[in-house]
XYZ file of C-alpha atoms in Angstrom:
386
model
C 0.003 0.021 0.000
C 1.140 3.643 -0.245
C 4.214 4.605 1.731
C 2.237 6.716 4.177
C -0.911 4.599 4.409
C -0.699 3.251 7.942
C -3.994 4.326 9.477
C -6.726 3.779 12.044
C -9.207 1.226 10.738
C -12.613 0.646 12.111
C -14.280 -2.612 13.075
C -16.209 -4.291 10.238
C -19.565 -6.108 10.275
C -20.030 -9.612 8.933
C -19.689 -9.836 5.167
C -22.870 -9.954 3.108
C -23.410 -12.006 -0.026
C -20.971 -11.172 -2.794
C -22.185 -9.146 -5.819
C -23.729 -11.066 -8.711
C -21.239 -12.533 -11.125
C -21.067 -12.715 -14.884
C -21.352 -16.023 -16.709
C -18.265 -17.935 -17.741
C -16.761 -16.910 -21.095
C -17.487 -19.042 -24.148
C -16.107 -19.421 -27.697
C -12.779 -17.870 -28.601
C -12.393 -16.126 -25.233
C -12.884 -19.412 -23.401
C -10.264 -21.109 -25.604
C -7.790 -18.246 -25.027
C -8.265 -18.360 -21.241
C -7.984 -22.161 -21.273
C -4.645 -21.911 -23.081
C -3.498 -19.209 -20.633
C -4.578 -21.403 -17.693
C -2.246 -24.161 -18.813
C 0.678 -21.783 -18.663
C -0.501 -20.588 -15.250
C -0.396 -24.143 -13.887
C 3.340 -24.298 -14.424
C 3.863 -20.924 -12.763
C 1.741 -21.767 -9.719
C 3.976 -24.806 -9.126
C 6.816 -22.294 -8.550
C 5.050 -20.361 -5.769
C 8.217 -18.900 -4.250
C 9.341 -15.505 -2.988
C 12.005 -13.581 -4.829
C 15.189 -12.505 -3.073
C 13.913 -8.907 -2.982
C 11.671 -9.845 -0.108
C 13.869 -9.606 3.015
C 11.428 -9.839 5.891
C 8.087 -10.916 4.350
C 6.440 -9.144 7.265
C 3.609 -6.677 7.704
C 4.063 -3.273 9.272
C 3.046 -4.846 12.512
C 5.898 -7.394 12.283
C 3.592 -10.282 11.457
C 4.665 -12.905 8.969
C 2.803 -12.990 5.658
C 0.729 -15.993 6.692
C -0.037 -14.626 10.143
C -1.035 -11.268 8.680
C -3.353 -12.974 6.209
C -4.923 -14.986 9.011
C -5.478 -11.757 10.972
C -7.523 -10.085 8.205
C -11.084 -9.514 9.379
C -10.538 -11.010 12.850
C -11.532 -9.470 16.128
C -8.779 -7.276 17.503
C -7.100 -6.749 14.113
C -9.610 -4.209 12.720
C -7.182 -1.326 12.903
C -4.511 -2.918 10.708
C -6.242 -5.800 8.893
C -9.887 -4.822 8.223
C -12.421 -7.262 6.818
C -12.762 -7.673 3.055
C -16.267 -6.658 2.040
C -17.984 -5.651 -1.145
C -18.426 -1.908 -1.541
C -22.246 -2.267 -1.564
C -22.031 -3.981 1.826
C -20.702 -0.787 3.340
C -23.250 1.418 1.547
C -23.110 3.599 -1.497
C -25.034 3.203 -4.754
C -25.039 -0.402 -6.145
C -24.295 -0.920 -9.807
C -25.900 -3.334 -12.289
C -23.942 -4.557 -14.119
C -20.724 -4.095 -12.224
C -18.557 -4.350 -15.348
C -17.719 -1.191 -17.330
C -18.349 -1.041 -21.048
C -15.641 0.292 -23.304
C -17.807 3.287 -24.039
C -18.218 4.037 -20.324
C -14.516 3.730 -19.691
C -13.753 6.032 -22.643
C -16.241 8.672 -21.362
C -14.592 8.591 -17.931
C -10.892 8.410 -18.730
C -10.167 11.087 -21.336
C -7.028 11.819 -23.342
C -5.817 15.241 -22.350
C -3.174 15.665 -25.060
C -3.437 16.777 -28.670
C -1.031 14.568 -30.732
C -2.479 11.642 -32.688
C 0.171 9.121 -31.541
C -0.606 9.861 -27.908
C -4.305 9.533 -28.470
C -3.818 6.214 -30.235
C -1.731 4.892 -27.311
C -4.419 6.109 -24.892
C -7.225 4.327 -26.781
C -5.153 1.126 -27.009
C -4.574 1.183 -23.246
C -8.319 1.478 -22.625
C -8.967 -1.403 -25.083
C -6.277 -3.577 -23.493
C -7.022 -2.801 -19.841
C -10.796 -2.919 -19.786
C -10.990 -6.626 -19.029
C -8.310 -6.357 -16.324
C -10.236 -3.542 -14.680
C -13.565 -5.413 -14.810
C -12.065 -8.666 -13.532
C -10.496 -6.789 -10.648
C -13.706 -4.924 -9.765
C -15.646 -8.158 -9.821
C -13.089 -10.129 -7.770
C -12.759 -7.519 -5.045
C -16.462 -6.478 -4.933
C -16.059 -2.913 -6.213
C -19.700 -2.729 -7.110
C -20.908 0.797 -6.311
C -20.900 4.087 -8.216
C -18.817 5.717 -5.519
C -16.213 2.979 -5.092
C -15.563 2.657 -8.813
C -15.481 6.452 -9.227
C -13.052 6.847 -6.342
C -10.722 4.138 -7.635
C -10.727 5.381 -11.208
C -10.070 9.001 -10.104
C -6.797 7.882 -8.420
C -5.867 5.158 -10.854
C -6.239 7.209 -14.048
C -4.720 10.493 -12.789
C -1.300 9.878 -14.393
C -1.912 9.743 -18.150
C -4.812 7.301 -18.332
C -2.995 4.349 -16.638
C 0.233 5.095 -18.555
C 2.404 5.069 -15.420
C 2.311 1.770 -13.608
C 5.780 2.226 -12.048
C 7.078 5.126 -9.999
C 9.740 7.041 -11.944
C 13.105 8.062 -10.454
C 12.605 6.102 -7.265
C 15.587 3.766 -7.400
C 17.305 5.595 -4.522
C 14.195 5.992 -2.361
C 14.441 4.434 1.080
C 11.787 1.899 0.129
C 13.502 0.749 -3.086
C 13.298 -1.802 -4.720
C 9.691 -1.781 -3.545
C 9.004 1.363 -5.423
C 5.461 2.450 -6.317
C 3.806 0.052 -8.680
C 0.188 -0.342 -9.877
C -2.326 2.286 -11.047
C -2.575 3.368 -7.399
C 0.980 2.838 -6.325
C 1.984 0.555 -3.501
C 5.388 1.113 -1.797
C 7.648 -0.562 0.812
C 8.015 -4.285 1.319
C 5.381 -4.291 4.101
C 2.976 -2.543 1.725
C 3.456 -5.227 -0.859
C 3.086 -7.989 1.747
C -0.222 -6.577 3.062
C -1.724 -5.869 -0.391
C -0.740 -9.349 -1.573
C -2.340 -10.908 1.495
C -5.629 -9.173 0.671
C -5.618 -10.393 -2.929
C -4.638 -13.942 -2.009
C -7.182 -14.188 0.786
C -9.892 -12.873 -1.555
C -8.975 -15.571 -4.033
C -9.348 -18.208 -1.367
C -12.696 -16.784 -0.401
C -13.822 -16.942 -4.038
C -12.702 -20.549 -4.309
C -14.662 -21.428 -1.163
C -17.712 -19.638 -2.545
C -17.378 -21.609 -5.826
C -17.249 -24.923 -3.933
C -20.346 -23.985 -1.962
C -22.205 -23.002 -5.108
C -21.163 -26.250 -6.855
C -22.451 -28.246 -3.897
C -25.821 -26.538 -3.978
C -26.110 -26.150 -7.778
C -23.827 -28.500 -9.761
C -22.653 -26.902 -12.954
C -23.457 -23.348 -11.810
C -22.035 -20.719 -14.227
C -21.508 -18.470 -11.254
C -19.345 -21.113 -9.625
C -17.236 -21.377 -12.785
C -16.810 -17.569 -12.806
C -15.829 -17.432 -9.149
C -13.295 -20.154 -9.683
C -11.823 -18.275 -12.653
C -11.475 -15.093 -10.537
C -9.929 -17.165 -7.710
C -7.407 -18.499 -10.172
C -6.565 -14.952 -11.303
C -6.002 -13.808 -7.720
C -3.706 -16.774 -7.132
C -1.885 -16.127 -10.370
C -1.355 -12.449 -9.444
C 0.013 -13.154 -5.973
C 2.279 -15.894 -7.258
C 3.667 -13.631 -9.983
C 4.323 -10.669 -7.642
C 5.862 -12.888 -4.973
C 8.238 -14.226 -7.621
C 9.046 -10.875 -9.177
C 8.037 -7.548 -7.595
C 8.030 -5.922 -11.013
C 4.918 -7.959 -11.891
C 2.989 -5.581 -9.624
C 3.157 -3.191 -12.585
C 1.904 -5.806 -15.054
C -1.548 -4.480 -16.108
C -3.033 -7.984 -15.813
C -2.292 -7.904 -12.090
C -1.790 -4.302 -11.242
C -5.428 -3.289 -10.872
C -6.097 -6.222 -8.570
C -2.980 -5.419 -6.545
C -3.997 -1.768 -6.101
C -7.510 -2.867 -5.057
C -5.967 -5.047 -2.384
C -4.460 -1.888 -0.986
C -7.765 -0.067 -1.340
C -9.459 -2.712 0.799
C -6.583 -2.547 3.344
C -6.655 1.228 3.675
C -10.434 1.490 4.022
C -10.871 3.088 0.651
C -13.679 0.703 -0.170
C -15.418 1.338 3.117
C -14.976 5.094 3.013
C -16.420 5.291 -0.523
C -19.868 4.672 1.053
C -19.585 8.094 2.727
C -19.519 9.664 -0.724
C -23.079 8.543 -1.572
C -24.894 11.371 -3.236
C -21.753 13.436 -3.675
C -21.108 13.947 -7.348
C -18.113 16.306 -7.038
C -15.910 15.700 -3.958
C -13.066 18.121 -3.384
C -10.070 15.764 -3.355
C -8.484 18.166 -0.845
C -6.230 15.379 0.518
C -7.848 14.706 3.841
C -11.433 13.477 3.042
C -13.140 10.183 2.283
C -12.395 10.386 -1.414
C -8.650 10.516 -0.948
C -7.396 10.185 2.656
C -7.136 6.413 2.152
C -4.364 7.238 -0.326
C -2.752 10.293 1.217
C -3.224 9.686 4.982
C -3.314 13.483 5.333
C -5.095 15.007 8.329
C -5.042 18.497 6.796
C -5.686 19.635 3.293
C -3.031 20.010 0.536
C -3.573 23.758 0.581
C -3.183 24.055 4.336
C -0.023 21.992 4.211
C 1.447 24.226 1.529
C 0.360 27.444 3.255
C 1.871 26.408 6.581
C 5.113 24.944 5.239
C 7.214 28.175 5.250
C 6.489 28.955 8.870
C 6.992 25.355 9.915
C 10.342 25.311 8.097
C 11.400 28.496 9.898
C 10.470 26.971 13.221
C 12.457 23.873 12.445
C 15.463 25.976 11.350
C 15.304 27.848 14.641
C 15.280 24.571 16.576
C 18.233 23.392 14.501
C 20.234 26.548 15.182
C 19.593 26.334 18.912
C 20.528 22.650 19.082
C 23.719 23.201 17.143
C 24.712 25.971 19.523
C 23.896 23.735 22.468
C 26.044 20.980 21.054
C 28.978 23.312 20.523
C 28.836 24.279 24.189
C 28.288 20.752 25.557
C 31.281 19.214 27.390
C 33.048 16.560 25.329
C 32.950 14.120 28.232
C 29.156 14.341 28.449
C 28.551 11.596 25.870
C 24.893 11.001 26.840
C 24.006 14.715 26.759
C 25.700 15.206 23.393
C 23.884 12.173 21.965
C 20.543 13.608 23.055
C 21.334 16.942 21.410
C 22.450 15.202 18.233
C 19.127 13.403 18.154
C 17.325 16.748 18.318
C 19.507 18.060 15.465
C 18.574 15.132 13.259
C 14.901 15.600 14.093
C 15.069 19.301 13.190
C 16.903 18.510 9.903
C 14.238 15.973 9.109
C 11.501 18.502 9.813
C 13.183 21.015 7.471
C 13.376 18.462 4.672
C 9.738 17.558 5.229
C 8.627 21.164 4.881
C 10.869 21.638 1.812
C 9.214 18.582 0.364
C 5.758 20.039 1.121
C 6.646 23.273 -0.678
C 7.980 21.254 -3.631
C 5.238 18.646 -3.876
C 1.954 20.278 -2.778
C 1.514 22.417 -5.961
C 1.722 19.125 -7.914
C -0.749 17.496 -5.520
C -3.185 20.388 -5.973
C -2.939 20.076 -9.752
C -3.484 16.307 -9.444
C -6.517 16.906 -7.285
C -8.176 18.818 -10.125
C -7.555 15.953 -12.471
C -8.967 13.402 -10.000
C -11.931 15.583 -9.386
C -12.733 15.665 -13.093
C -12.373 11.904 -13.480
C -14.620 11.292 -10.473
C -17.310 13.668 -11.752
C -17.342 11.944 -15.153
C -17.385 8.479 -13.541
C -20.213 9.433 -11.200
C -22.265 10.783 -14.058
C -21.738 7.727 -16.295
C -22.085 5.065 -13.633
C -25.179 6.662 -12.007
C -27.052 5.786 -15.203
C -26.895 2.111 -14.264
C -27.468 2.441 -10.535
C -29.818 -0.058 -8.987
C -31.869 0.331 -5.786
C -30.096 -0.852 -2.672
C -31.353 -4.102 -1.142
C -33.864 -3.602 1.701
């Protein structure tokens, strides 16, 4: 999940029935997927972690398997909330859940003017539509608000053109740089997002088995099993090679795992009836990505004064260190700690002054995408279940 996305998570109610599922593919598509599945079998037999994973632990220090077991359990609500369909939290249910190519094209626009760029944009939408729809269906992103919120963040950077963070090779979280349409960073972020995707796949397989028991030959069971296989394929691929998190076939599913983890799915229900949220940085539409407690504008406005305060603390601490006796090792160490803290605060405020204008520009883009998505998707809203 995003670098800064550690947050307070609320307790979740028992999961409701999953959203309705589409029938299994037939004809050429079925043959294509069958051939692909044979290749997947070989890959799943190599379900191993790459050497890039050093700890395989969550932010709480839990092993991957222990973290996955904690998801949705009592006492773990703050860091491992329950997986639930968006419609179970609230919001405006959709029918059907899948986007059409026309709907995606009306939501995610090409902002440039050159013909080559437009052609590349259109091809991405053609190529990615099925990946988006499979991911929405698998993770239960079945409301106007949840889909609008996800697409607003996912399509901000050139209509899904950037699936990998640029210029991040020297970041402290490298090689776990941002990957996916909504970028996930840090090893622990990858571990937790993967756990959500893999667990959802296991849930889908269990649901398929239950359906087959009750209704042998159920097309819904076949579809659930297909989505379960996709979730397993995605987690296996990303475990084996972290760069696969940017593979469009898996990237949307991976980012949705993070959206479930960070309460983005749950918080989308609070947007019901809001056709044009502000994307200020600290509200339901975007705090699950930013983890900001104040708006982008406030952060930018306050940064110069905060930097000046940190510079004053640094100057005072440096003077104190210069006057401290050389033999007072403990005292000098404490002062040096304050110096490092002040230096860090200065860098943080410099970063805010550098990055917040871009964040504000991005907020306008997200707002536009959300507004278009809300308008298009509201046309196929269905009444909520009583």
